[in-house]
Short mmCIF file of C-alpha atoms in Angstrom, two decimals:
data_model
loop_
_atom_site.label_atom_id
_atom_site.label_comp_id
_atom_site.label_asym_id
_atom_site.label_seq_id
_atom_site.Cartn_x
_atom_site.Cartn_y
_atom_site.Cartn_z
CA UNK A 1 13.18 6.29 -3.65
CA UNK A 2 13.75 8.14 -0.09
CA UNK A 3 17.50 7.00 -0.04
CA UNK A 4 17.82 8.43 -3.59
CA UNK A 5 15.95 11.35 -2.60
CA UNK A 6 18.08 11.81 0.54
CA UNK A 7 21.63 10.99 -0.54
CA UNK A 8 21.09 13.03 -3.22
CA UNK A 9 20.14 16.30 -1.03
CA UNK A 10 23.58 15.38 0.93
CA UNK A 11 27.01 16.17 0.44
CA UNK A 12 28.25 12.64 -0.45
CA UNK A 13 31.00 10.89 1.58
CA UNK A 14 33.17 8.35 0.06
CA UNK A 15 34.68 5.22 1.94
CA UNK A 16 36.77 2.12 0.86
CA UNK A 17 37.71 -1.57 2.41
CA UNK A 18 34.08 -2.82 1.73
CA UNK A 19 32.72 -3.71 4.73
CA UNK A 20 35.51 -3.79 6.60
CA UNK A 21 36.81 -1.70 10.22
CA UNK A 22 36.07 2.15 11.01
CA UNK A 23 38.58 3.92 8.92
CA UNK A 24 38.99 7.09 7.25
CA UNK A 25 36.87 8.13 4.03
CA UNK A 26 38.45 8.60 0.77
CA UNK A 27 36.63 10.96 -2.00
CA UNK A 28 38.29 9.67 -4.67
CA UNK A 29 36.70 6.69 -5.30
CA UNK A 30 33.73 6.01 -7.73
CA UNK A 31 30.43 4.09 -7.55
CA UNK A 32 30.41 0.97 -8.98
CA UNK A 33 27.44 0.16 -11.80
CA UNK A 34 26.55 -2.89 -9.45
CA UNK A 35 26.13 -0.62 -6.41
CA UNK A 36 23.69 1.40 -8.84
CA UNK A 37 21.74 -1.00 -9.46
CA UNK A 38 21.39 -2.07 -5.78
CA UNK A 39 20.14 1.04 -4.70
CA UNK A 40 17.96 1.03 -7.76
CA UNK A 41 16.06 -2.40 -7.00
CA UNK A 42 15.99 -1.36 -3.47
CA UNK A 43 14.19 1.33 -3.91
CA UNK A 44 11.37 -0.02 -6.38
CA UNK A 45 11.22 -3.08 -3.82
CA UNK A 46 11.12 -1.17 -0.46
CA UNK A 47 10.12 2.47 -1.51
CA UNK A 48 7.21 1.61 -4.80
CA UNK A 49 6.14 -1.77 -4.63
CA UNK A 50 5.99 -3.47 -1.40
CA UNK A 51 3.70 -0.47 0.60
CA UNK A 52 1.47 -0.36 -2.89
CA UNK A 53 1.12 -4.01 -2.27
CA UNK A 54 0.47 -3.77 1.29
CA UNK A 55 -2.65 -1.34 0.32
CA UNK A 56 -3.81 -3.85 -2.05
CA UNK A 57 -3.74 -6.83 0.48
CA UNK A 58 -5.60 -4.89 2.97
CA UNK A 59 -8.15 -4.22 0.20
CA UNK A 60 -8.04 -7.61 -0.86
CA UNK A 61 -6.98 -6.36 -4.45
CA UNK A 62 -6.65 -8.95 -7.25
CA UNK A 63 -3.10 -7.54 -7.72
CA UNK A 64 -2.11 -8.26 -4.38
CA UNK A 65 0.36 -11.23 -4.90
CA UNK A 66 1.75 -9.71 -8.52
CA UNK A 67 3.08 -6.37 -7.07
CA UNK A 68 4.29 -8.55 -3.94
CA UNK A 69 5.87 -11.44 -5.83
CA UNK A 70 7.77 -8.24 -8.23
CA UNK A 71 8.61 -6.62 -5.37
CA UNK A 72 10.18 -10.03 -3.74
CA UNK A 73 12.10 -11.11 -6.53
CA UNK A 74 13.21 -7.54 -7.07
CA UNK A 75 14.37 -7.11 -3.27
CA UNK A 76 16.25 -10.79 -3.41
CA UNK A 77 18.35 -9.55 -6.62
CA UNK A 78 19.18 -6.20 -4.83
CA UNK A 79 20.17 -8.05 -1.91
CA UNK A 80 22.85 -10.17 -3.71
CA UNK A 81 24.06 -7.01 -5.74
CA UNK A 82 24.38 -5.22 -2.37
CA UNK A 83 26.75 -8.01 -1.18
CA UNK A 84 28.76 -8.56 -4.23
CA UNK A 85 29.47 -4.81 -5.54
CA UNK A 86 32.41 -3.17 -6.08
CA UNK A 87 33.90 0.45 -6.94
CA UNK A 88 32.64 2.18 -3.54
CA UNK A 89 33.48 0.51 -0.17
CA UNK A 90 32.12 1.49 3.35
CA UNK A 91 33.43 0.74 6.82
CA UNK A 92 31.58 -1.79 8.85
CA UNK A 93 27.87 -0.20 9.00
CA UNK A 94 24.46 -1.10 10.46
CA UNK A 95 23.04 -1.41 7.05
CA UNK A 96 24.68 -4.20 5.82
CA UNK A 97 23.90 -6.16 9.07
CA UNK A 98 20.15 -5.06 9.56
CA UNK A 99 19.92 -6.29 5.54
CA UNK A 100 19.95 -9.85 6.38
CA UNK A 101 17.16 -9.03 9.08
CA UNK A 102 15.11 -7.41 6.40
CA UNK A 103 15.57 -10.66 4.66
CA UNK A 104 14.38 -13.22 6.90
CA UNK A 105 11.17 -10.91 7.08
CA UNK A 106 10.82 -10.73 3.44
CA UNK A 107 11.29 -14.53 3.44
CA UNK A 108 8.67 -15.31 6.11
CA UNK A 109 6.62 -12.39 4.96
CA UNK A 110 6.61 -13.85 0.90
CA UNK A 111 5.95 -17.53 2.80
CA UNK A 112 2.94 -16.82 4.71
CA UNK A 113 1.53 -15.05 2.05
CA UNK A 114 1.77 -18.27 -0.04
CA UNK A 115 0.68 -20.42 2.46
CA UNK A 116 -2.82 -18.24 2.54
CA UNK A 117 -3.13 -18.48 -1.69
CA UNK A 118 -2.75 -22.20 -1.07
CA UNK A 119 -6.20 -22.12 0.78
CA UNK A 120 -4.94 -25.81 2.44
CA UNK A 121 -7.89 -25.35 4.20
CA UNK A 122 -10.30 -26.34 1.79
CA UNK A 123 -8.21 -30.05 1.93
CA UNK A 124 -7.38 -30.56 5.08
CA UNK A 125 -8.14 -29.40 8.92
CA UNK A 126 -5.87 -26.51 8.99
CA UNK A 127 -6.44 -24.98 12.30
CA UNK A 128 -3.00 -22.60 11.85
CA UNK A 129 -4.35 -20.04 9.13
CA UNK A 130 -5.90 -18.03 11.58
CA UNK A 131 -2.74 -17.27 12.89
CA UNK A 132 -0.49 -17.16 10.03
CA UNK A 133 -3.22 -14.68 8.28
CA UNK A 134 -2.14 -12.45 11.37
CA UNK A 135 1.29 -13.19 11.67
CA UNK A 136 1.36 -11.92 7.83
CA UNK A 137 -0.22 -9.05 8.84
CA UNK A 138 1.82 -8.29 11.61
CA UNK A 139 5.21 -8.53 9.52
CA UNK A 140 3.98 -6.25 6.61
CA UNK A 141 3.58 -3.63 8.90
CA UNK A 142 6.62 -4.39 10.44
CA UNK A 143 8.49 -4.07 6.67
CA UNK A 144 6.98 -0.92 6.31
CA UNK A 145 8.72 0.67 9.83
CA UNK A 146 11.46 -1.44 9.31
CA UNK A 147 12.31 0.15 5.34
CA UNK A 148 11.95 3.07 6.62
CA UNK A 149 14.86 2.41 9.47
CA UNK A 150 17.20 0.44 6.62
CA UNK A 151 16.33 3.52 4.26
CA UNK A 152 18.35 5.81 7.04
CA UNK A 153 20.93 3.18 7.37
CA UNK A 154 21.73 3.21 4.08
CA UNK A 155 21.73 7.01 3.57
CA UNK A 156 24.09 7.18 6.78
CA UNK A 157 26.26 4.57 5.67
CA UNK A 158 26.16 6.64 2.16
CA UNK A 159 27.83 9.22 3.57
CA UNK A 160 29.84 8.17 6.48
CA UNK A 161 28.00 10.03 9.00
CA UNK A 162 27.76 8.71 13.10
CA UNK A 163 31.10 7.04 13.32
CA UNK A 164 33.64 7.86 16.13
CA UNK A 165 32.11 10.49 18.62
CA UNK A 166 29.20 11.56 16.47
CA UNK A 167 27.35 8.26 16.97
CA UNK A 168 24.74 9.66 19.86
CA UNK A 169 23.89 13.19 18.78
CA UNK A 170 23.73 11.53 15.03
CA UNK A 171 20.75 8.89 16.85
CA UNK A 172 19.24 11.67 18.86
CA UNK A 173 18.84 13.61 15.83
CA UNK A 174 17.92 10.72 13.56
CA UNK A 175 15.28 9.53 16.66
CA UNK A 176 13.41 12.65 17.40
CA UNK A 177 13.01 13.48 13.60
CA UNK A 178 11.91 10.10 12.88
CA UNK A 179 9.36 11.06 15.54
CA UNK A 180 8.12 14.30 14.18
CA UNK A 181 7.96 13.03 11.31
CA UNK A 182 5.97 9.72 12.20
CA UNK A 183 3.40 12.39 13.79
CA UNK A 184 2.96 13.71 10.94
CA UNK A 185 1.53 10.50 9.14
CA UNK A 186 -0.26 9.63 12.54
CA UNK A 187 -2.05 13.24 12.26
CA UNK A 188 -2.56 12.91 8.20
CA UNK A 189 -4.39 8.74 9.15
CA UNK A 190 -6.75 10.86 11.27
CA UNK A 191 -7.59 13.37 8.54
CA UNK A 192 -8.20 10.98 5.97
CA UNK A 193 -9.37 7.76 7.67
CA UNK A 194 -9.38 6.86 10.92
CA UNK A 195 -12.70 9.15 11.91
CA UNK A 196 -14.87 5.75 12.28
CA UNK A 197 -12.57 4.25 14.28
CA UNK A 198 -12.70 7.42 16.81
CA UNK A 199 -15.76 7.13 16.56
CA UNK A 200 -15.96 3.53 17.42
CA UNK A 201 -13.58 3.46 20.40
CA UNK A 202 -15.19 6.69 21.68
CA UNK A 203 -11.86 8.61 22.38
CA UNK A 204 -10.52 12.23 21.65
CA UNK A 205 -8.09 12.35 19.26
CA UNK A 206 -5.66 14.24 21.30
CA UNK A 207 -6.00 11.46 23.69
CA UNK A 208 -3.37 9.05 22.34
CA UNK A 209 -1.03 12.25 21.07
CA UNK A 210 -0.96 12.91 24.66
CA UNK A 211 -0.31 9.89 25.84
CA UNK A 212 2.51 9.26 23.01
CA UNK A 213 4.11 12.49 24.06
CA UNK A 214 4.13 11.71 27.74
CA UNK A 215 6.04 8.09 27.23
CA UNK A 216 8.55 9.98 24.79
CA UNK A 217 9.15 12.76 26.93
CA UNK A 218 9.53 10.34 29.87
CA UNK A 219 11.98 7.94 27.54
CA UNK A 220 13.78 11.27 26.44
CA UNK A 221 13.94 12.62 30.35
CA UNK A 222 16.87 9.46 31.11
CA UNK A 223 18.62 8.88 27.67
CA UNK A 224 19.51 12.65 26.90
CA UNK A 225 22.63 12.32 29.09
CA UNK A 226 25.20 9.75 29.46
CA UNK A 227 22.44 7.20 27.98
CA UNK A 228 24.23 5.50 24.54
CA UNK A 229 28.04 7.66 25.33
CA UNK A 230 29.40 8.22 28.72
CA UNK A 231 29.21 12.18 29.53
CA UNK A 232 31.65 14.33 31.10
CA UNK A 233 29.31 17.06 33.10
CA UNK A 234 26.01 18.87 32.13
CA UNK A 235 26.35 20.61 29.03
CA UNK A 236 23.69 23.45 28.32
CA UNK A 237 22.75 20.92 25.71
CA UNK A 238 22.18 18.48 27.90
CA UNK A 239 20.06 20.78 30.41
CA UNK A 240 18.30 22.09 27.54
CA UNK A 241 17.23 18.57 25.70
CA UNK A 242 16.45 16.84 29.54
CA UNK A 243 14.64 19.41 30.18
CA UNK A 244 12.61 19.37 27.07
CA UNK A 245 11.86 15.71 28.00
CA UNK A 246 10.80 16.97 31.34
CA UNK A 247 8.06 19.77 29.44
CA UNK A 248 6.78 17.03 27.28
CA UNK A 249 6.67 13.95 29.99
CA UNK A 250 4.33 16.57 32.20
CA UNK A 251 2.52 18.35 29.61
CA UNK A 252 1.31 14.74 27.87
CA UNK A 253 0.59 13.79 31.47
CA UNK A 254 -1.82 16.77 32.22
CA UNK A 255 -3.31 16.14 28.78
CA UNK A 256 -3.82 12.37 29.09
CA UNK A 257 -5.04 12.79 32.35
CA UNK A 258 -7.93 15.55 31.26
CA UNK A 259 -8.95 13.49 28.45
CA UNK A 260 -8.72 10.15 29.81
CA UNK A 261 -13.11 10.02 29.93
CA UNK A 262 -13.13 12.39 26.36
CA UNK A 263 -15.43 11.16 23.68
CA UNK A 264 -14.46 12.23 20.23
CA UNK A 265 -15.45 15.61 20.17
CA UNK A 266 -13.70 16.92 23.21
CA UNK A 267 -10.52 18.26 22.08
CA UNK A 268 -7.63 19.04 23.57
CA UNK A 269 -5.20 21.86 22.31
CA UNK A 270 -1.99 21.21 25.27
CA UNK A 271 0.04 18.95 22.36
CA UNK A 272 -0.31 21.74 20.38
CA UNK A 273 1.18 23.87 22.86
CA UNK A 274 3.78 21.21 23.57
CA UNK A 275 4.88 21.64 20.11
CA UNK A 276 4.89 25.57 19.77
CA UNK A 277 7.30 25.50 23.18
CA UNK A 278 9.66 22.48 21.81
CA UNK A 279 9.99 24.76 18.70
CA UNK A 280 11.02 28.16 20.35
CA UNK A 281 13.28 26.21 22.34
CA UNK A 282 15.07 24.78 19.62
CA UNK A 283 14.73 27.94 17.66
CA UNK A 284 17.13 29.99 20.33
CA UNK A 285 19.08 26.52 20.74
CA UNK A 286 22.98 27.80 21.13
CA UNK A 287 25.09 25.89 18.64
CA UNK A 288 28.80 25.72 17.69
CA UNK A 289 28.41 27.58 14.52
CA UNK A 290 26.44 30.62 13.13
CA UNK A 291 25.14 28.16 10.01
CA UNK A 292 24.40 25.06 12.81
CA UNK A 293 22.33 27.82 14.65
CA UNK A 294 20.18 29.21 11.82
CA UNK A 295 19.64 24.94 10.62
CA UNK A 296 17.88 24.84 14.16
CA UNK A 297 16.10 28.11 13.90
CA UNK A 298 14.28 26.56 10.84
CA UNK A 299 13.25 23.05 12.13
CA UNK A 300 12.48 25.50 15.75
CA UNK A 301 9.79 27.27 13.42
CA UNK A 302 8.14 24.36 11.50
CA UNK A 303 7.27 23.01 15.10
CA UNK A 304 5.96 26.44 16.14
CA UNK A 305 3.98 26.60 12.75
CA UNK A 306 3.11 23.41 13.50
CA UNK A 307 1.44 23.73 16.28
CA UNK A 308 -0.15 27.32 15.84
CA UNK A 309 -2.00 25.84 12.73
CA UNK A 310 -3.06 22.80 15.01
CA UNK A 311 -4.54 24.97 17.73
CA UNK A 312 -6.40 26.96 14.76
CA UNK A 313 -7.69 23.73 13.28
CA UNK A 314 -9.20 22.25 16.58
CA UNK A 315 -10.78 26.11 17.65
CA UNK A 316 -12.39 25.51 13.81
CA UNK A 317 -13.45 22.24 14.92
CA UNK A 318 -14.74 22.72 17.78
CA UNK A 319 -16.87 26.14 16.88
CA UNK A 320 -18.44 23.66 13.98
CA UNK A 321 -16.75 25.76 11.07
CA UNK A 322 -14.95 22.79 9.92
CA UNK A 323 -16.75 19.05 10.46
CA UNK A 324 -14.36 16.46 11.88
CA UNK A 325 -16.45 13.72 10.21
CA UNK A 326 -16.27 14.65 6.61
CA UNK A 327 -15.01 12.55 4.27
CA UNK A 328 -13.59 15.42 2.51
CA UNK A 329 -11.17 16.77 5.12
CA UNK A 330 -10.85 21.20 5.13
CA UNK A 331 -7.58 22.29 3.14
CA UNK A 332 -6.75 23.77 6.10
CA UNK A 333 -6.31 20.31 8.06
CA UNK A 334 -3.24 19.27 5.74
CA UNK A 335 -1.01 22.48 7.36
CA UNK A 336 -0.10 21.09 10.82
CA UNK A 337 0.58 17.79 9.55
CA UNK A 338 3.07 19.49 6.32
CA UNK A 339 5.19 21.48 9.32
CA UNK A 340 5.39 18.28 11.21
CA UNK A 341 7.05 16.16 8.27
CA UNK A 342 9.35 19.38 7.82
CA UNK A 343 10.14 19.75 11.35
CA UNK A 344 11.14 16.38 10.76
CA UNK A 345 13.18 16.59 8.05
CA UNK A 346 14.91 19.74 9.33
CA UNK A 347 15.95 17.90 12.63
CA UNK A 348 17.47 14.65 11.31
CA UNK A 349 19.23 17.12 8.84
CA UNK A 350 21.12 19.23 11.70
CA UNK A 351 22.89 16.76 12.95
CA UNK A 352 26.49 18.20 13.23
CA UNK A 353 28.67 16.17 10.13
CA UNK A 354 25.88 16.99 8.07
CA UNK A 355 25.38 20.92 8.89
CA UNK A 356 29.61 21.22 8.65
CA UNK A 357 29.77 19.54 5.24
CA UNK A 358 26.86 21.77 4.14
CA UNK A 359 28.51 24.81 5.46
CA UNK A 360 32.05 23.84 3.63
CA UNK A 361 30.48 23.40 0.20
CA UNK A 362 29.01 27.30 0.53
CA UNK A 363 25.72 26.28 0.51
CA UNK A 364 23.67 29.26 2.25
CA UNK A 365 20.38 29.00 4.82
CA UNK A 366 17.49 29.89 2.26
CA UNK A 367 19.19 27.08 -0.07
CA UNK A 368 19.47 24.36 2.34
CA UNK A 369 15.80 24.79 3.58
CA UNK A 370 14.35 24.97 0.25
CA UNK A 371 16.17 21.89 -1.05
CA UNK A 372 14.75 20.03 2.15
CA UNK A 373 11.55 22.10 1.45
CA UNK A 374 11.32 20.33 -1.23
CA UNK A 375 11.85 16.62 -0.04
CA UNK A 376 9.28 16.96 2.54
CA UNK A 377 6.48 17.81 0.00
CA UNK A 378 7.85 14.56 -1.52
CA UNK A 379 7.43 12.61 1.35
CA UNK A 380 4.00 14.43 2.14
CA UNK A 381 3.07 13.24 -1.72
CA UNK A 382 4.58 9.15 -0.89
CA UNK A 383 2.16 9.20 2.42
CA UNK A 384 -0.62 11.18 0.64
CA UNK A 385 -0.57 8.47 -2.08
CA UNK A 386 -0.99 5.64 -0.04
CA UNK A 387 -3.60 6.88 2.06
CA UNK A 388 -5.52 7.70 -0.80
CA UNK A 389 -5.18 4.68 -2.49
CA UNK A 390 -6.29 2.88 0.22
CA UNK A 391 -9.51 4.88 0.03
CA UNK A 392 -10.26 4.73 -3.52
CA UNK A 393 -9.80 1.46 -3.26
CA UNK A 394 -12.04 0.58 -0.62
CA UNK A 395 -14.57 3.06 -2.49
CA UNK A 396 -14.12 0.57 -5.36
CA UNK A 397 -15.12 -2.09 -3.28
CA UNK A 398 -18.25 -1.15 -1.95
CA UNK A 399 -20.03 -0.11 -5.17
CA UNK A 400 -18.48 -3.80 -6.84
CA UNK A 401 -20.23 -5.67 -4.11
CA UNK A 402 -23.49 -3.49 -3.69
CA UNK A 403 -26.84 -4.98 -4.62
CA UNK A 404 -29.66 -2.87 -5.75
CA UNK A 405 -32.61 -1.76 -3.28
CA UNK A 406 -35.93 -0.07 -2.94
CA UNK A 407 -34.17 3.10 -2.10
CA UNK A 408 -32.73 2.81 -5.73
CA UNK A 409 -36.51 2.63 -7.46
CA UNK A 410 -36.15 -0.91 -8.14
CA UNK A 411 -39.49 -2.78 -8.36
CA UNK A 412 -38.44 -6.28 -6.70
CA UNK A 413 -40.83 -9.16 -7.40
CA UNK A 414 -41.71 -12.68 -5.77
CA UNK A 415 -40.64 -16.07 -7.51
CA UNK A 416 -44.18 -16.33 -7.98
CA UNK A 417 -44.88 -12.83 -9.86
CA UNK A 418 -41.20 -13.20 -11.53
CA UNK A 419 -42.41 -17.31 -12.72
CA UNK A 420 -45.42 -17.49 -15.58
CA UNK A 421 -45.73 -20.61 -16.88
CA UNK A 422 -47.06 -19.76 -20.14
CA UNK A 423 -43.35 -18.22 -20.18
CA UNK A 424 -41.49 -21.78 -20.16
CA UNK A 425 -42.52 -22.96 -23.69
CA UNK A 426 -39.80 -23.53 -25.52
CA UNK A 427 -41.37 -20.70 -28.37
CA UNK A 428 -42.71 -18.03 -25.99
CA UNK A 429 -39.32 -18.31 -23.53
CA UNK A 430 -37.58 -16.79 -26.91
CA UNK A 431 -40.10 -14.06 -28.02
CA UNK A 432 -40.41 -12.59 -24.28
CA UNK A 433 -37.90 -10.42 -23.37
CA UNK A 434 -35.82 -10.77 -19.81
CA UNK A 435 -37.20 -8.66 -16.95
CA UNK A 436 -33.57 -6.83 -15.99
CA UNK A 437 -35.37 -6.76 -11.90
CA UNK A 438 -35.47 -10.55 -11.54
CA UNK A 439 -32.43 -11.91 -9.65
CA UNK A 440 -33.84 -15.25 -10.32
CA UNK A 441 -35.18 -17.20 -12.85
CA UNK A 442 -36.13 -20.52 -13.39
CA UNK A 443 -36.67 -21.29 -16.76
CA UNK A 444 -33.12 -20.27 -17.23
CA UNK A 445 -31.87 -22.65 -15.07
CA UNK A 446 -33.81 -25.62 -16.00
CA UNK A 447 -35.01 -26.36 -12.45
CA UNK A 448 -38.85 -26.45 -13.61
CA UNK A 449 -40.23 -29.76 -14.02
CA UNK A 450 -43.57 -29.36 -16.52
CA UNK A 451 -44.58 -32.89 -15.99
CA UNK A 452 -44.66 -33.70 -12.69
CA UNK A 453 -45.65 -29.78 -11.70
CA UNK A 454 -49.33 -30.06 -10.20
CA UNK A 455 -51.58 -27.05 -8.77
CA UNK A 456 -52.64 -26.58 -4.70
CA UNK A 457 -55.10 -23.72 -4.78
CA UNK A 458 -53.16 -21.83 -7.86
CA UNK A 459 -50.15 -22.37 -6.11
CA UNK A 460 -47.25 -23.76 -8.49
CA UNK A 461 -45.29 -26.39 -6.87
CA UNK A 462 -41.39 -27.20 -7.77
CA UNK A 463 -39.84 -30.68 -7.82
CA UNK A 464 -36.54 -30.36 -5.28
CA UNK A 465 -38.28 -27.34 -3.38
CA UNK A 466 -39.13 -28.04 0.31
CA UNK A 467 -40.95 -25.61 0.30
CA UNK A 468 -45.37 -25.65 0.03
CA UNK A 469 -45.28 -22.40 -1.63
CA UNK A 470 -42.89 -20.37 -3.91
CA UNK A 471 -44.03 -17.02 -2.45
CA UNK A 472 -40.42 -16.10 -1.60
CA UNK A 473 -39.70 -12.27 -1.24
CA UNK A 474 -36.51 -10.94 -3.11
CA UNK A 475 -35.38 -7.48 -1.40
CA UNK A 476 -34.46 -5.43 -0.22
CA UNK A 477 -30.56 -7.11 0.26
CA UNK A 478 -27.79 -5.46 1.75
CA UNK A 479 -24.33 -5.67 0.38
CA UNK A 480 -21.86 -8.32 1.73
#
């Protein structure tokens, strides 16, 4: 669904020799029906079915293994349609080879998952589900980052984009977006559902932002020149991106290092500034064009947005206007996280094939940001989705599997107040009603032996019970 999304919102680039050397594009050539339905399948598999199933799974959801087996059939007959298509043809692309890496994970993720239904435990001494129950863990989450990474590589091989000597601004662009937009969903998990576990581990939130920020800005500090193309000099885009890895390597160091004894409500509001700095710097970021300029002005002012709102939302926090540890997060909480997935979005976007074919179709500024506007409320809706599907689920759960108690005004008897045995006649066990409070009952199930039952001070006794007594307390049970 993203690659639809995306190609669509991008002038589209034609190519021929399927799979064959870097050559020239041709625009004259259509897409094939078979192609179609590749991308089609894809998408359902990748974008709709496998993270829906993924949510179910971690609920333990009955329709686990259905959406997963659909998705995996689904994703097998996409990949043979994406290897046997004609009309369109594309150079030799990263897409096509990472494919056969996002099989072998669908094929051990699909196998471990039916190794666990086969519950061989129960026959022989399997010591090894332990592990593969992580290892199939492990490799759904690893689908989900690694869709996401085939989902670009299939929009870039779409349009023909970071060939030749566009190849490293095309990943720097494709990278830090990624990034922004990866913060994004990091900042919306904390809105919606990682409070406990703050609360658990004891940390500040800002605490692993900062530290996140400091190993990117430190990773960004040494590959921003000469690091994936050999360079000839310092540009002032090279000065200008190093040194933007220099602001955020020190600024998530300070920031780490104040908060490295935080609990959960000490806050920290120096990412936020990170942000609002990384933003006007891009904003006045000199490009080649007038068009390429104004594309950076507008992902320059999402981060700035971004981080303004995020400084307001942790002053709210922290003056107790808005509580950190409601379930129901404040409206307001949703705004930093919305800029970040547009920064996002606007970044990869300005890459400079991209912002040139833009520019030659006429397409002006207010257009272009709307239309990508518009796909990063989609993508806010995709994350929002699963997020909250994951919580109504797991609100499902807990009222399937939760047992009445006192607190709910039930009256909760002993076996020997539930048990009368004038009751267990065969004529008075049909005229007297069931008491709906009595979790057990032994007329019912036949356990009661009349003959052999004798009497120790009034005290019934039970054939089978080890028991001297059958003054056994029901209640109050928690849920398991």
């Amino acid at each position: 669904m993203l690659l639809l999304l995306l190609a669509g919102a991008m002038p589209p680039v034609l190519g021929h020799d399927h799979h064959g050397a870097n050559m020239n594009f041709d625009a004259g050539e259509p897409i094939g029906g078979v192609l179609k339905a590749h991308i089609f399948l894809m998408s359902v598999a990748f974008g709709a079915l496998f993270p829906v199933g993924l949510v179910l799974g971690l609920k333990k959801n009955k329709w686990h293994v259905p959406v997963q087996a659909t998705g995996g059939v689904l994703a097998i007959v996409g990949f043979i349609l994406g290897h046997a298509h004609g009309g369109r043809a594309f150079p030799d692309n990263a897409h096509s080879k990472f494919s056969w890496f996002m099989l072998w994970l669908l094929v051990g993720q699909l196998g471990a998952g039916i190794y666990l239904k086969l519950h061989t435990e129960r026959r022989f001494n399997d010591r090894a589900r332990p592990f593969v129950k992580i290892a199939h863990k492990i490799m759904a989450i690893v689908m989900v980052v690694a869709t996401y990474v085939q989902v670009l590589l299939g929009v870039v091989a779409w349009l023909g984009y970071c060939y030749d000597g566009y190849f490293g601004q095309c990943l720097a662009h494709l990278i830090m977006g990624s990034s922004f937009l990866a913060y994004g969903v990091w900042l919306l998990l904390l809105v919606r559902v990682a409070t406990p576990w703050l609360t658990r581990i004891g940390r500040s939130p800002e605490l692993y932002d900062s530290a996140l920020i400091m190993v990117w800005g430190l990773f960004n500090t040494f590959t921003e020149h000469g690091f994936v193309e050999k360079a000839h000099g310092w540009s002032h885009k090279d000065l200008q991106h190093t040194s933007l890895g220099v602001i955020w390597f020190c600024g998530g160091l300070l920031s780490t290092y104040m908060l490295r004894k935080s609990s959960p409500a000490d806050r920290s509001m120096f990412p936020a500034i990170i942000l609002i700095f990384t933003g006007c710097a891009m904003g006045a970021h000199e490009q080649d064009t007038e068009f390429s300029t104004q594309v950076h002005f507008v992902f320059g002012l999402s981060l700035v947005l971004a981080g303004l709102t995020r400084c307001v939302e942790i002053m709210l926090i922290t003056t107790g206007l808005v509580r950190s540890d409601s379930k129901a997060p404040n409206p307001f909480q949703y705004i930093p996280v919305f800029f970040l997935c547009h920064s996002g979005m606007a970044f990869m976007s300005a890459n400079k094939q991209n912002v040139a074919a833009i520019e030659a179709m006429g397409i002006d500024i207010g257009t272009f940001s709307l239309a990508y506007l518009s796909i990063s409320f989609l993508l806010f809706l995709y994350a929002y989705f699963l997020i909250q599907l994951y919580i109504d689920l797991g609100s499902r759960n807990e009222k399937s599997t939760s047992l009445p108690t006192s607190e709910d005004g039930v009256a909760y008897h002993s076996v020997s107040q539930a048990v009368d045995p004038a009751r267990f006649s065969p004529r008075a066990s049909e005229d007297i009603p069931r008491d709906p409070h009595v979790l057990f009952d032994a007329a019912d199930e036949g356990i009661l032996d009349h003959q052999d039952r004798g009497s120790l001070n009034g005290v019934h006794r039970y054939r089978g019970s080890p028991r001297s007594s059958d003054e056994i307390e029901l209640g109050p049970m928690r849920s398991v």
